XYZ file of C-alpha atoms in Angstrom:
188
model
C 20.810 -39.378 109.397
C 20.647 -36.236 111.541
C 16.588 -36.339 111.426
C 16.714 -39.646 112.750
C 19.088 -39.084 115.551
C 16.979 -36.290 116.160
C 13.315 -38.093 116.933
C 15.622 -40.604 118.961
C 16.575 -38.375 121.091
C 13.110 -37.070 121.038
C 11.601 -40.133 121.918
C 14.328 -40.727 124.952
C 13.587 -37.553 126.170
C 9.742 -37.724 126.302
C 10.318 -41.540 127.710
C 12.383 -40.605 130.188
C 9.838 -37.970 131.606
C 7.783 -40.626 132.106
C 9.830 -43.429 133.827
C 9.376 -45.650 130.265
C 12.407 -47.656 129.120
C 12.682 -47.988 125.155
C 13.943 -51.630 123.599
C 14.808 -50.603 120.038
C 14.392 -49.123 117.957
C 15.427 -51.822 114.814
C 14.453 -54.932 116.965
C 12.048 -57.421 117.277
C 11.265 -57.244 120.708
C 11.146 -59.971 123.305
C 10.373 -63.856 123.097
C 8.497 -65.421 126.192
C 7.458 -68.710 125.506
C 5.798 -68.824 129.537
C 3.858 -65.628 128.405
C 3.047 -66.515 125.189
C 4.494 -63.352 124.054
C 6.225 -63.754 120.414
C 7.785 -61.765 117.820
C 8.040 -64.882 115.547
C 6.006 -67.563 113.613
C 5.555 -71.005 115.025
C 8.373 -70.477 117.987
C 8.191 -72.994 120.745
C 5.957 -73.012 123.304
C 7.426 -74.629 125.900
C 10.338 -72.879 127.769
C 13.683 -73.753 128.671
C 16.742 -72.535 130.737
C 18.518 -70.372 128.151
C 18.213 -66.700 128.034
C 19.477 -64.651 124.963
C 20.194 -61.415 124.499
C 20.540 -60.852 120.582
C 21.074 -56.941 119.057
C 20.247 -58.757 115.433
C 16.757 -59.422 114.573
C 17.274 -61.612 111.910
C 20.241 -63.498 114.080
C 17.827 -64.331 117.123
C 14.729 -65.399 114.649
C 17.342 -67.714 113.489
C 18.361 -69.281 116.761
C 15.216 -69.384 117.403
C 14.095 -71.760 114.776
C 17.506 -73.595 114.475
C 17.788 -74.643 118.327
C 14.189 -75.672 118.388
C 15.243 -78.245 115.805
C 18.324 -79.360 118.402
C 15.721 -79.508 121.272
C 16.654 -75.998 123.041
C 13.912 -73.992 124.841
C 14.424 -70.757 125.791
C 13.255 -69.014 129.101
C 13.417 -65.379 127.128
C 14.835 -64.379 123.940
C 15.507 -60.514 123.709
C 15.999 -58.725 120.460
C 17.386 -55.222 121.251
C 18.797 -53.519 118.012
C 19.708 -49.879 118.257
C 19.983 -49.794 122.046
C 18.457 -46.319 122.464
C 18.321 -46.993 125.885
C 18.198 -50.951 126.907
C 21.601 -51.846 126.315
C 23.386 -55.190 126.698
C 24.523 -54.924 129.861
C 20.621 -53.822 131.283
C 20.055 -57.413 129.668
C 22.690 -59.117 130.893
C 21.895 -57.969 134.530
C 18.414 -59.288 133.770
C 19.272 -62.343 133.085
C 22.295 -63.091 135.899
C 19.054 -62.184 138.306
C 16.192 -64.557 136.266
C 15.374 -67.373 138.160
C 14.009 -68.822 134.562
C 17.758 -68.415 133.130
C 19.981 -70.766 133.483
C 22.445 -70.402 130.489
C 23.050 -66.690 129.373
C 24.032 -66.267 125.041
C 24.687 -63.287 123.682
C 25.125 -61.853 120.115
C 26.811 -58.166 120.050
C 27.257 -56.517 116.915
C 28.590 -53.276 119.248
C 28.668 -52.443 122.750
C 26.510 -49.699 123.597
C 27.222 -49.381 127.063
C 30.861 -49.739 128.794
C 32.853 -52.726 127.832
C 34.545 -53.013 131.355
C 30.927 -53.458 132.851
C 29.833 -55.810 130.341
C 32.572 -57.897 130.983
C 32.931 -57.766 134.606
C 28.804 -58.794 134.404
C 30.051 -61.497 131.753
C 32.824 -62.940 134.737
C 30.070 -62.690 137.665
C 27.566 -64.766 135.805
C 30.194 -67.315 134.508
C 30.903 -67.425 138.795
C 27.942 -67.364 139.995
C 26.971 -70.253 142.417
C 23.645 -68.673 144.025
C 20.844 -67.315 142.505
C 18.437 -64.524 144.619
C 17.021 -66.513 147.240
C 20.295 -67.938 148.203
C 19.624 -71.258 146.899
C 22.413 -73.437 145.731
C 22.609 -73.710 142.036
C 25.246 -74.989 139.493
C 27.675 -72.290 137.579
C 25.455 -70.314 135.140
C 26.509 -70.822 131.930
C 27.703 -67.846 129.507
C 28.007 -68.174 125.873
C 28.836 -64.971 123.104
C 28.549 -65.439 119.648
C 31.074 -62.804 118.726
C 29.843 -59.641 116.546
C 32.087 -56.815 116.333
C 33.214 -56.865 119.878
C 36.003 -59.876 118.932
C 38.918 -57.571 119.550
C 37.490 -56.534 122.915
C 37.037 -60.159 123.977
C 39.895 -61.700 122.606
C 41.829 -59.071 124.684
C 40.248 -60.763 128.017
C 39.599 -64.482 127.549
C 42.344 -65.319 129.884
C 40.486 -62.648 132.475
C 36.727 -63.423 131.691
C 35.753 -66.888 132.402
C 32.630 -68.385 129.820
C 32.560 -69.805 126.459
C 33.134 -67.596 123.364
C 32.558 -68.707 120.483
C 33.256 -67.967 116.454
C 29.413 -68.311 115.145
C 26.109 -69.529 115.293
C 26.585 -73.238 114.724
C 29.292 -73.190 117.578
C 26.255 -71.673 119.852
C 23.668 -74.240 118.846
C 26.240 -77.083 119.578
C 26.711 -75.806 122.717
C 23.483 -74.899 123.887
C 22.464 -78.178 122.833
C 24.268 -79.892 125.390
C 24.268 -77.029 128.627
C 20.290 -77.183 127.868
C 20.085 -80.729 127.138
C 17.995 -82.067 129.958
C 14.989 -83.375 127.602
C 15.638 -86.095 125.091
C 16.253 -84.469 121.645
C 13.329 -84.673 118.905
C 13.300 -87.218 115.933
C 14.997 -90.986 115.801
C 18.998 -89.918 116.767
């Protein structure tokens, strides 16, 4: 609506002026189980290695939940919405630099920012072998649930090294065994 997209730009403006970046609006916020800082009920406490950058709400509550019952811990869990201004790839680059972050998921309904960046920060953290201090570390691991950018990444799979997947049970498998350095919960 045109009153909406008014305020928002409103609100960028005014935040701008005053050096504040704006997650949102239509998001939950972030997850930081090391912080203690929550946007859910009953989310696990303890972290883990896997970041997630999630522009649904309702999708990353899910996860959430779900993977706790698989045994995965996440380091942060970021739900942006709207992307007024914190976009995907201002995420992404967050997480390629997190020392926390091992294993990078991501759920995009639609790109905000430029595809071409997104996936050439997609290919650098699927390569990457150091982390900021120069220390050796294994290849990070990048997962997408795909959202509406499936044309956009099915155009560069051959290009874009990582693991794309169709949905959220394909993410939880997988994240289940890249994060799988605790025994699971529960007698299997």
């Amino acid at each position: 609506r045109p009153e909406g997209k008014k305020l928002e730009a409103e609100i960028l403006k005014r935040a701008r002026e005053s050096g504040i970046r704006v997650l949102g609006p239509n998001c939950l916020g972030v997850f930081c189980p090391k912080t203690g800082l929550s946007f859910g009920f009953e989310f696990p406490k303890k972290p883990g290695k896997v970041g997630a950058l999630i522009q649904s709400g309702g999708n990353s509550t899910d996860l959430i939940h779900i993977a706790s019952l698989r045994g995965i811990r996440f380091s942060k869990v970021v739900s942006y919405g709207n992307a007024l201004d914190i976009n995907e790839i201002d995420l992404f680059r967050y997480f390629i630099d997190d020392p926390e972050t091992e294993i990078i998921l991501s759920y995009i309904e639609g790109l905000r920012g430029s595809s071409r960046e997104y996936l050439e920060l997609v290919g650098r953290a699927a390569r990457s072998t150091e982390d900021h201090r120069d220390r050796k570390l294994p290849a990070r691991h990048v997962e997408h649930l795909r959202g509406a950018v499936d044309d956009l990444i099915d155009g560069h799979q051959r290009e874009v090294p990582g693991h794309h997947l169709d949905d959220g049970a394909q993410a939880r498998h997988r994240g289940a065994h890249a994060d799988a350095r605790e025994p699971f919960l529960g007698d299997r």
